[in-house]
Amino acid sequence: MPGEESKTVLLGVTGGIAAYKAADLARELRRAGFAVQVAMTAAATKFITPLTLAALTGKRVITSLFEDRSDEETLQSAIAHIDVARAADAFLVAPASADVIAKLALGLADDFLTTAHLAFRGPLLVAPAMNTNMWEHPATRENLAMLRSRGATVVEPGFGELACGTVGAGRMAGLDSIVAAVRDALRPPEDLNGEHVLVTAGPTREALDPVRYISNRSSGRMGFALAAEAERRGASVTLVAGPVALPTPKGCERIDVETASQMCDAVLDQLGVATIVVMAAAVADYRPVRRAGRKLKKRDGPPHISLVETPDILRTVGERKGDRIVVGFAAETNDLEANARRKLRAKGCDLVMANPVGGETGFDTDTNQGILLRPVGEPVRIEPVSKAEMAARILDEAIGLRQRRAA
Ligand code: CTP
């Protein structure tokens, strides 16, 4: 299971400007729960030092097949290095230069990285990074097609400004997509097959007048990450989203809403088909009693706004849940565990993800941390991780719960 560093990623770093990104990538992979063994080509060491990557992974970086020692030791080190490669669970080459992609396609083995490729039997992933012309060259296209035909995953580069000053395709894919691809390659992918996951995400807006509203700082990223992860693992997914600026995750059905009351209607409407409900939305607790038909004018002085409670969607779902698994969230500035435990009980949840608000994680950030509470058993503490990884852990727990119930 991720989080216990039970799986090792062999990270092959090749020479190119993007090699510096390997440092952040190694860190993200570790955050995602993988042990990381780095191997670098000679060219890569010109761009980033092995020491940096050794410090970030806690493992000696392999830079060559043979080490400059006695014959006997040299032979032993070569064998040991190949053993390291064989023992890895996934082989990720990132950034992958056009040259190394060509060598992998041909099966050349003139240094450690390319030799390890031939010795390795697990999933291969490559995240190319190169100049646009090299990326578009028929030789590169054919080499990648060859790797794909053998089952390799190519994490497609993005479009953007490149180090050479041009704008085009060839920039290494985002770290999140690369980590997600590794996770995909290593996880039994269909463990949510047959489940229908209903996710709420983002804030709600409660209008005061035609231009103003009460809302909160939720970006929707946590809920969207949950929807994407559930879909990846084989679930049908319905995503009920408040107003957010995020693209719909692949394969998910999306229902856009604005107010708490609309979100409640959409959720109750979809509840019949759902088997797992995850309420990641930051729903406004109150709405103005009246929405002014016209824009409130300053000349009329400060408005007196009377508020009325919105429906508590999670509590309503908890009351009608049947054998569904219901997951709530609790974002708290203080007394995190006690407040979250109260919500777990009051709202009939099977799991509550309690997130501390403030600092570098939580609302409107890329990372999240917290405590996952269950009605029985010890809480699970989750250190700062990407929201994609947090989503994976929450769904792991939900599946665990389902399996325990079935047993
Ligand atoms: N929630 C909901 N409907 C509401 C308010 C909250 O469904 N009207 C859900 C959220 O999606 C979240 C959980 O309830 O999963 C906890 O939300 P939170 O705002 O922390 O809970 P409240 O009950 O509003 O608690 P408080 O404001 O006292 O912290």
Short mmCIF file of C-alpha atoms and ligand atoms in Angstrom, two decimals:
data_model
loop_
_atom_site.label_atom_id
_atom_site.label_comp_id
_atom_site.label_asym_id
_atom_site.label_seq_id
_atom_site.Cartn_x
_atom_site.Cartn_y
_atom_site.Cartn_z
CA MET A 1 0.00 0.00 0.00
CA PRO A 2 1.29 3.52 -0.71
CA GLY A 3 2.51 5.27 2.39
CA GLU A 4 4.62 2.38 3.55
CA GLU A 5 7.23 2.70 0.80
CA SER A 6 6.51 -0.89 -0.12
CA LYS A 7 7.00 -0.21 -3.83
CA THR A 8 10.21 1.03 -5.37
CA VAL A 9 10.42 3.23 -8.42
CA LEU A 10 13.64 3.14 -10.39
CA LEU A 11 13.88 6.73 -11.61
CA GLY A 12 16.12 7.04 -14.65
CA VAL A 13 17.24 10.63 -15.22
CA THR A 14 18.67 11.55 -18.62
CA GLY A 15 20.57 14.61 -19.82
CA GLY A 16 18.57 17.72 -20.64
CA ILE A 17 17.54 21.01 -19.10
CA ALA A 18 14.49 19.34 -17.52
CA ALA A 19 16.83 17.10 -15.46
CA TYR A 20 16.56 19.64 -12.65
CA LYS A 21 12.88 18.71 -12.35
CA ALA A 22 13.95 15.20 -11.33
CA ALA A 23 14.62 16.57 -7.83
CA ASP A 24 11.01 17.65 -7.35
CA LEU A 25 9.80 14.50 -9.06
CA ALA A 26 11.79 12.29 -6.67
CA ARG A 27 10.28 14.20 -3.75
CA GLU A 28 6.74 13.88 -5.10
CA LEU A 29 7.20 10.15 -5.64
CA ARG A 30 8.32 9.75 -2.05
CA ARG A 31 5.40 11.85 -0.86
CA ALA A 32 3.17 9.49 -2.81
CA GLY A 33 4.58 6.66 -0.70
CA PHE A 34 7.15 5.14 -3.06
CA ALA A 35 10.79 4.36 -2.34
CA VAL A 36 12.90 5.89 -5.10
CA GLN A 37 16.17 4.58 -6.52
CA VAL A 38 17.74 7.03 -8.94
CA ALA A 39 19.95 6.10 -11.87
CA MET A 40 21.47 8.87 -13.98
CA THR A 41 23.11 8.91 -17.38
CA ALA A 42 26.50 10.60 -17.61
CA ALA A 43 24.86 13.52 -19.44
CA ALA A 44 22.28 13.96 -16.65
CA THR A 45 25.05 14.51 -14.09
CA LYS A 46 26.08 17.63 -16.04
CA PHE A 47 22.67 19.16 -15.27
CA ILE A 48 22.01 18.04 -11.69
CA THR A 49 24.31 16.44 -9.14
CA PRO A 50 23.83 12.86 -7.94
CA LEU A 51 24.28 14.23 -4.41
CA THR A 52 21.07 16.26 -4.64
CA LEU A 53 19.10 13.20 -5.71
CA ALA A 54 20.78 10.98 -3.12
CA ALA A 55 19.83 13.46 -0.38
CA LEU A 56 16.21 13.56 -1.54
CA THR A 57 15.80 9.80 -1.91
CA GLY A 58 18.01 8.59 0.95
CA LYS A 59 19.70 6.16 -1.48
CA ARG A 60 22.98 6.15 -3.32
CA VAL A 61 22.49 7.24 -6.92
CA ILE A 62 23.74 4.89 -9.61
CA THR A 63 25.66 6.78 -12.29
CA SER A 64 27.53 4.04 -14.09
CA LEU A 65 27.52 0.32 -14.63
CA PHE A 66 31.13 -0.14 -13.65
CA GLU A 67 32.88 1.58 -10.83
CA ASP A 68 36.52 2.47 -10.89
CA ARG A 69 37.77 -0.14 -8.42
CA SER A 70 39.50 -3.52 -8.56
CA ASP A 71 38.29 -5.93 -11.25
CA GLU A 72 36.56 -8.12 -8.72
CA GLU A 73 34.78 -5.18 -7.04
CA THR A 74 33.85 -3.70 -10.39
CA LEU A 75 32.20 -6.93 -11.45
CA GLN A 76 30.39 -7.20 -8.11
CA SER A 77 29.11 -3.62 -8.36
CA ALA A 78 27.79 -4.21 -11.89
CA ILE A 79 25.91 -7.30 -10.73
CA ALA A 80 24.61 -5.49 -7.64
CA HIS A 81 23.40 -2.59 -9.78
CA ILE A 82 21.50 -4.88 -12.09
CA ASP A 83 19.94 -6.54 -9.04
CA VAL A 84 18.74 -3.12 -7.89
CA ALA A 85 17.07 -2.62 -11.24
CA ARG A 86 15.45 -6.03 -11.16
CA ALA A 87 14.11 -5.44 -7.66
CA ALA A 88 12.28 -2.22 -8.62
CA ASP A 89 8.52 -2.32 -9.16
CA ALA A 90 8.38 0.32 -11.90
CA PHE A 91 10.97 1.93 -14.13
CA LEU A 92 10.30 5.60 -14.84
CA VAL A 93 12.58 7.50 -17.21
CA ALA A 94 12.01 11.22 -16.54
CA PRO A 95 13.02 13.39 -18.17
CA ALA A 96 13.54 11.09 -21.15
CA SER A 97 15.73 12.63 -23.86
CA ALA A 98 15.25 11.83 -27.56
CA ASP A 99 18.57 9.99 -27.49
CA VAL A 100 17.66 7.69 -24.60
CA ILE A 101 14.19 7.06 -26.05
CA ALA A 102 15.93 5.90 -29.25
CA LYS A 103 18.23 3.62 -27.26
CA LEU A 104 15.31 2.12 -25.32
CA ALA A 105 13.43 1.52 -28.57
CA LEU A 106 16.42 -0.24 -30.10
CA GLY A 107 17.37 -2.13 -26.97
CA LEU A 108 20.87 -0.68 -26.84
CA ALA A 109 22.66 -1.18 -23.54
CA ASP A 110 25.74 1.02 -23.33
CA ASP A 111 25.36 2.40 -19.81
CA PHE A 112 23.60 1.51 -16.56
CA LEU A 113 20.22 3.06 -17.40
CA THR A 114 19.87 1.31 -20.74
CA THR A 115 21.25 -1.98 -19.40
CA ALA A 116 18.78 -1.83 -16.51
CA HIS A 117 16.00 -1.35 -19.06
CA LEU A 118 16.80 -4.71 -20.62
CA ALA A 119 17.17 -6.44 -17.25
CA PHE A 120 13.87 -5.05 -15.96
CA ARG A 121 10.59 -6.96 -16.28
CA GLY A 122 8.04 -4.55 -14.73
CA PRO A 123 6.15 -1.58 -16.15
CA LEU A 124 8.19 1.03 -18.05
CA LEU A 125 7.13 4.69 -18.12
CA VAL A 126 8.81 7.47 -20.05
CA ALA A 127 8.19 11.19 -19.62
CA PRO A 128 9.83 12.83 -22.63
CA ALA A 129 11.27 16.34 -22.49
CA MET A 130 12.91 17.90 -25.51
CA ASN A 131 12.77 20.68 -28.03
CA THR A 132 9.64 20.81 -30.23
CA ASN A 133 11.40 19.83 -33.47
CA MET A 134 13.01 16.82 -31.82
CA TRP A 135 9.65 15.83 -30.32
CA GLU A 136 7.92 16.11 -33.68
CA HIS A 137 10.68 14.34 -35.65
CA PRO A 138 9.45 11.12 -37.29
CA ALA A 139 12.36 9.21 -35.71
CA THR A 140 11.17 10.16 -32.21
CA ARG A 141 7.53 9.42 -33.10
CA GLU A 142 8.49 5.97 -34.38
CA ASN A 143 10.66 5.21 -31.37
CA LEU A 144 7.81 6.12 -29.01
CA ALA A 145 5.34 4.08 -31.04
CA MET A 146 7.72 1.13 -30.69
CA LEU A 147 7.91 1.57 -26.90
CA ARG A 148 4.12 1.88 -26.67
CA SER A 149 3.65 -1.27 -28.72
CA ARG A 150 5.70 -3.09 -26.08
CA GLY A 151 3.39 -1.83 -23.34
CA ALA A 152 5.35 1.21 -22.12
CA THR A 153 3.42 4.23 -20.85
CA VAL A 154 4.38 7.51 -22.46
CA VAL A 155 3.48 10.43 -20.20
CA GLU A 156 2.95 12.96 -22.98
CA PRO A 157 4.80 16.25 -22.69
CA GLY A 158 2.86 19.47 -22.46
CA PHE A 159 2.84 22.60 -24.55
CA GLY A 160 4.65 25.68 -23.32
CA GLU A 161 7.76 27.79 -23.32
CA LEU A 162 10.86 25.64 -23.70
CA ALA A 163 14.37 26.28 -22.46
CA CYS A 164 15.52 26.96 -26.02
CA GLY A 165 13.18 29.96 -26.13
CA THR A 166 10.58 28.50 -28.50
CA VAL A 167 6.99 27.82 -27.58
CA GLY A 168 5.61 24.40 -28.48
CA ALA A 169 5.25 20.79 -27.44
CA GLY A 170 8.10 19.05 -25.65
CA ARG A 171 7.98 20.36 -22.10
CA MET A 172 8.01 17.50 -19.59
CA ALA A 173 4.52 16.59 -18.29
CA GLY A 174 3.46 17.98 -14.90
CA LEU A 175 4.74 16.09 -11.86
CA ASP A 176 1.20 15.23 -10.78
CA SER A 177 0.48 13.47 -14.07
CA ILE A 178 3.76 11.57 -13.90
CA VAL A 179 3.13 10.39 -10.32
CA ALA A 180 -0.45 9.44 -11.26
CA ALA A 181 0.87 7.41 -14.19
CA VAL A 182 3.27 5.54 -11.89
CA ARG A 183 0.47 4.89 -9.43
CA ASP A 184 -1.71 3.61 -12.27
CA ALA A 185 1.01 1.32 -13.49
CA LEU A 186 1.44 -0.19 -10.03
CA ARG A 187 -2.03 -0.41 -8.62
CA PRO A 188 -4.40 -3.23 -9.45
CA PRO A 189 -6.38 -0.76 -11.53
CA GLU A 190 -9.94 -1.95 -11.27
CA ASP A 191 -10.50 -2.15 -7.51
CA LEU A 192 -13.53 0.19 -7.72
CA ASN A 193 -15.13 -1.74 -10.54
CA GLY A 194 -18.89 -1.97 -10.02
CA GLU A 195 -18.99 0.97 -7.60
CA HIS A 196 -20.74 4.25 -8.42
CA VAL A 197 -18.99 7.11 -6.67
CA LEU A 198 -20.89 10.36 -6.11
CA VAL A 199 -18.56 13.26 -5.25
CA THR A 200 -19.36 16.85 -4.28
CA ALA A 201 -16.67 19.47 -4.84
CA GLY A 202 -15.96 23.17 -4.60
CA PRO A 203 -17.75 25.96 -2.78
CA THR A 204 -21.38 27.02 -3.06
CA ARG A 205 -22.49 30.59 -3.69
CA GLU A 206 -25.44 32.15 -1.91
CA ALA A 207 -26.55 35.32 -3.67
CA LEU A 208 -27.19 38.62 -1.87
CA ASP A 209 -28.11 40.49 -5.03
CA PRO A 210 -27.46 39.97 -8.75
CA VAL A 211 -23.71 40.66 -8.33
CA ARG A 212 -22.75 39.68 -4.79
CA TYR A 213 -22.69 36.40 -2.93
CA ILE A 214 -21.51 34.60 0.21
CA SER A 215 -18.97 31.89 -0.51
CA ASN A 216 -15.64 30.45 0.66
CA ARG A 217 -12.13 29.70 -0.52
CA SER A 218 -12.64 26.13 -1.70
CA SER A 219 -11.01 25.56 -5.13
CA GLY A 220 -12.67 22.19 -5.75
CA ARG A 221 -9.29 20.49 -6.32
CA MET A 222 -9.74 17.85 -3.60
CA GLY A 223 -13.15 16.75 -4.92
CA PHE A 224 -11.94 16.74 -8.53
CA ALA A 225 -8.91 14.66 -7.54
CA LEU A 226 -11.26 12.17 -5.85
CA ALA A 227 -13.46 11.95 -8.93
CA ALA A 228 -10.44 11.42 -11.21
CA GLU A 229 -8.95 8.76 -8.95
CA ALA A 230 -12.27 6.90 -8.56
CA GLU A 231 -12.74 6.88 -12.33
CA ARG A 232 -9.20 5.64 -12.86
CA ARG A 233 -9.88 2.75 -10.53
CA GLY A 234 -12.90 1.58 -12.46
CA ALA A 235 -15.85 3.34 -10.75
CA SER A 236 -18.67 5.17 -12.51
CA VAL A 237 -18.40 8.71 -11.20
CA THR A 238 -20.87 11.57 -10.82
CA LEU A 239 -19.29 14.85 -9.81
CA VAL A 240 -21.57 17.55 -8.41
CA ALA A 241 -19.50 20.71 -8.65
CA GLY A 242 -19.99 24.18 -7.24
CA PRO A 243 -18.56 27.11 -9.20
CA VAL A 244 -14.89 26.21 -9.84
CA ALA A 245 -12.40 26.79 -12.65
CA LEU A 246 -11.37 23.18 -13.24
CA PRO A 247 -11.69 20.87 -16.26
CA THR A 248 -13.95 17.83 -15.87
CA PRO A 249 -11.85 14.74 -15.07
CA LYS A 250 -11.85 12.16 -17.87
CA GLY A 251 -14.84 9.84 -17.91
CA CYS A 252 -16.78 11.58 -15.10
CA GLU A 253 -20.33 12.84 -15.37
CA ARG A 254 -20.43 16.42 -14.09
CA ILE A 255 -23.40 18.36 -12.75
CA ASP A 256 -22.71 22.06 -12.16
CA VAL A 257 -24.59 23.81 -9.38
CA GLU A 258 -24.31 27.14 -7.64
CA THR A 259 -26.18 27.12 -4.34
CA ALA A 260 -26.30 24.68 -1.39
CA SER A 261 -29.92 24.01 -2.16
CA GLN A 262 -29.14 23.14 -5.82
CA MET A 263 -26.28 20.91 -4.64
CA CYS A 264 -28.63 19.16 -2.24
CA ASP A 265 -31.20 18.54 -5.00
CA ALA A 266 -28.52 17.18 -7.35
CA VAL A 267 -27.06 14.86 -4.70
CA LEU A 268 -30.43 13.47 -3.60
CA ASP A 269 -31.36 13.01 -7.24
CA GLN A 270 -28.21 10.91 -7.85
CA LEU A 271 -28.21 9.07 -4.52
CA GLY A 272 -30.21 6.14 -5.88
CA VAL A 273 -27.38 4.95 -8.14
CA ALA A 274 -24.50 5.79 -5.77
CA THR A 275 -22.70 3.14 -3.74
CA ILE A 276 -20.05 5.45 -2.29
CA VAL A 277 -20.70 9.13 -1.50
CA VAL A 278 -17.80 11.51 -0.86
CA MET A 279 -18.75 15.01 0.23
CA ALA A 280 -15.70 17.16 -0.39
CA ALA A 281 -17.68 20.34 -1.10
CA ALA A 282 -17.38 23.31 1.22
CA VAL A 283 -21.10 23.99 1.45
CA ALA A 284 -22.20 27.42 2.73
CA ASP A 285 -23.98 26.87 6.05
CA TYR A 286 -26.17 29.94 5.65
CA ARG A 287 -27.80 31.86 2.85
CA PRO A 288 -29.44 35.29 2.84
CA VAL A 289 -33.16 35.03 3.59
CA ARG A 290 -33.86 37.26 0.63
CA ARG A 291 -31.95 37.83 -2.59
CA ALA A 292 -32.37 41.46 -3.66
CA GLY A 293 -33.78 41.69 -7.18
CA ARG A 294 -31.60 44.72 -7.92
CA LYS A 295 -28.03 45.55 -7.01
CA LEU A 296 -27.82 46.90 -3.46
CA LYS A 297 -26.73 50.54 -3.57
CA LYS A 298 -24.18 52.10 -1.27
CA ARG A 299 -26.35 55.20 -0.86
CA ASP A 300 -28.85 53.01 1.02
CA GLY A 301 -26.24 52.40 3.74
CA PRO A 302 -24.85 49.08 5.09
CA PRO A 303 -27.39 46.34 4.41
CA HIS A 304 -28.80 44.28 7.24
CA ILE A 305 -28.52 40.74 6.01
CA SER A 306 -30.63 38.07 7.67
CA LEU A 307 -29.38 34.57 7.14
CA VAL A 308 -31.10 31.23 7.22
CA GLU A 309 -29.55 27.77 7.38
CA THR A 310 -28.97 25.81 4.17
CA PRO A 311 -29.80 22.10 4.03
CA ASP A 312 -27.11 19.91 5.56
CA ILE A 313 -26.59 17.62 2.58
CA LEU A 314 -24.22 15.21 4.29
CA ARG A 315 -26.50 14.74 7.28
CA THR A 316 -29.43 14.03 4.94
CA VAL A 317 -27.35 11.50 2.98
CA GLY A 318 -26.19 9.93 6.27
CA GLU A 319 -29.82 9.44 7.32
CA ARG A 320 -30.72 7.71 4.06
CA LYS A 321 -27.47 5.91 3.36
CA GLY A 322 -28.55 2.25 3.50
CA ASP A 323 -25.42 0.21 2.79
CA ARG A 324 -23.65 3.04 0.99
CA ILE A 325 -20.27 4.15 2.24
CA VAL A 326 -20.44 7.82 3.16
CA VAL A 327 -17.32 9.95 3.48
CA GLY A 328 -17.39 13.49 4.88
CA PHE A 329 -14.78 16.18 5.25
CA ALA A 330 -14.11 18.45 8.19
CA ALA A 331 -11.91 21.51 7.70
CA GLU A 332 -11.08 22.94 11.10
CA THR A 333 -8.91 25.71 12.48
CA ASN A 334 -8.90 24.23 15.99
CA ASP A 335 -9.64 21.03 17.92
CA LEU A 336 -9.33 19.11 14.67
CA GLU A 337 -9.87 15.57 15.88
CA ALA A 338 -12.61 16.32 18.41
CA ASN A 339 -14.62 18.47 15.97
CA ALA A 340 -14.21 15.94 13.18
CA ARG A 341 -15.23 13.03 15.41
CA ARG A 342 -18.38 14.92 16.36
CA LYS A 343 -19.22 15.35 12.65
CA LEU A 344 -18.52 11.66 11.98
CA ARG A 345 -21.17 10.71 14.53
CA ALA A 346 -23.69 13.51 13.95
CA LYS A 347 -23.76 13.10 10.17
CA GLY A 348 -23.76 9.30 10.02
CA CYS A 349 -20.43 9.04 8.16
CA ASP A 350 -18.32 5.92 7.71
CA LEU A 351 -15.18 8.01 7.29
CA VAL A 352 -14.31 11.65 7.91
CA MET A 353 -11.24 13.31 6.45
CA ALA A 354 -10.26 16.00 8.94
CA ASN A 355 -8.06 18.73 7.47
CA PRO A 356 -6.37 21.48 9.45
CA VAL A 357 -6.98 24.88 7.84
CA GLY A 358 -4.01 27.22 7.47
CA GLY A 359 -0.37 26.89 6.52
CA GLU A 360 0.58 25.37 3.20
CA THR A 361 -2.13 22.75 2.97
CA GLY A 362 -5.89 22.73 2.78
CA PHE A 363 -8.02 25.32 1.01
CA ASP A 364 -6.91 26.45 -2.42
CA THR A 365 -3.55 24.66 -2.33
CA ASP A 366 -2.11 21.67 -4.20
CA THR A 367 -1.44 19.64 -1.09
CA ASN A 368 -3.46 18.40 1.83
CA GLN A 369 -2.87 16.68 5.14
CA GLY A 370 -4.95 15.53 8.05
CA ILE A 371 -6.46 12.66 9.96
CA LEU A 372 -8.77 10.07 8.52
CA LEU A 373 -11.28 9.04 11.19
CA ARG A 374 -13.30 5.83 11.30
CA PRO A 375 -16.12 4.93 13.70
CA VAL A 376 -13.88 2.23 15.18
CA GLY A 377 -10.14 1.81 15.06
CA GLU A 378 -7.22 4.15 15.25
CA PRO A 379 -7.26 7.32 13.14
CA VAL A 380 -4.94 7.30 10.13
CA ARG A 381 -2.59 10.29 10.02
CA ILE A 382 -1.72 11.59 6.57
CA GLU A 383 1.32 13.86 6.23
CA PRO A 384 1.26 16.59 3.53
CA VAL A 385 0.70 14.87 0.18
CA SER A 386 -0.68 15.93 -3.18
CA LYS A 387 -4.46 15.99 -3.39
CA ALA A 388 -4.27 13.13 -5.92
CA GLU A 389 -2.46 11.02 -3.33
CA MET A 390 -4.88 12.08 -0.59
CA ALA A 391 -7.74 10.97 -2.88
CA ALA A 392 -6.05 7.58 -3.37
CA ARG A 393 -5.69 7.07 0.39
CA ILE A 394 -9.32 7.99 1.09
CA LEU A 395 -10.54 5.57 -1.57
CA ASP A 396 -8.18 2.86 -0.25
CA GLU A 397 -9.89 3.23 3.14
CA ALA A 398 -13.37 3.17 1.60
CA ILE A 399 -12.54 -0.06 -0.24
CA GLY A 400 -11.05 -1.54 2.92
CA LEU A 401 -14.30 -0.78 4.71
CA ARG A 402 -16.34 -2.38 1.92
CA GLN A 403 -14.17 -5.52 2.05
CA ARG A 404 -14.41 -5.76 5.85
CA ARG A 405 -18.20 -5.45 5.62
CA ALA A 406 -18.40 -8.12 2.96
CA ALA A 407 -16.31 -10.44 5.12
N1 CTP B 1 -21.81 19.69 4.50
C1 CTP B 1 -22.96 19.48 3.80
N2 CTP B 1 -23.96 20.42 3.82
C2 CTP B 1 -23.84 21.55 4.56
C3 CTP B 1 -22.64 21.76 5.30
C4 CTP B 1 -21.66 20.81 5.24
O1 CTP B 1 -23.10 18.47 3.14
N3 CTP B 1 -24.79 22.45 4.57
C5 CTP B 1 -20.77 18.65 4.47
C6 CTP B 1 -19.46 19.05 3.83
O2 CTP B 1 -19.45 18.73 2.46
C7 CTP B 1 -18.45 18.23 4.61
C8 CTP B 1 -19.07 18.09 5.98
O3 CTP B 1 -20.47 18.34 5.82
O4 CTP B 1 -18.29 16.94 4.08
C9 CTP B 1 -18.54 19.00 7.04
O5 CTP B 1 -18.66 20.33 6.61
P1 CTP B 1 -18.44 21.52 7.63
O6 CTP B 1 -18.76 22.80 6.95
O7 CTP B 1 -17.09 21.36 8.25
O8 CTP B 1 -19.53 21.11 8.71
P2 CTP B 1 -20.57 21.94 9.50
O9 CTP B 1 -21.63 20.97 9.91
O10 CTP B 1 -20.98 23.12 8.73
O11 CTP B 1 -19.77 22.31 10.81
P3 CTP B 1 -19.19 23.68 11.39
O12 CTP B 1 -19.64 24.80 10.51
O13 CTP B 1 -19.76 23.73 12.76
O14 CTP B 1 -17.71 23.47 11.41
#
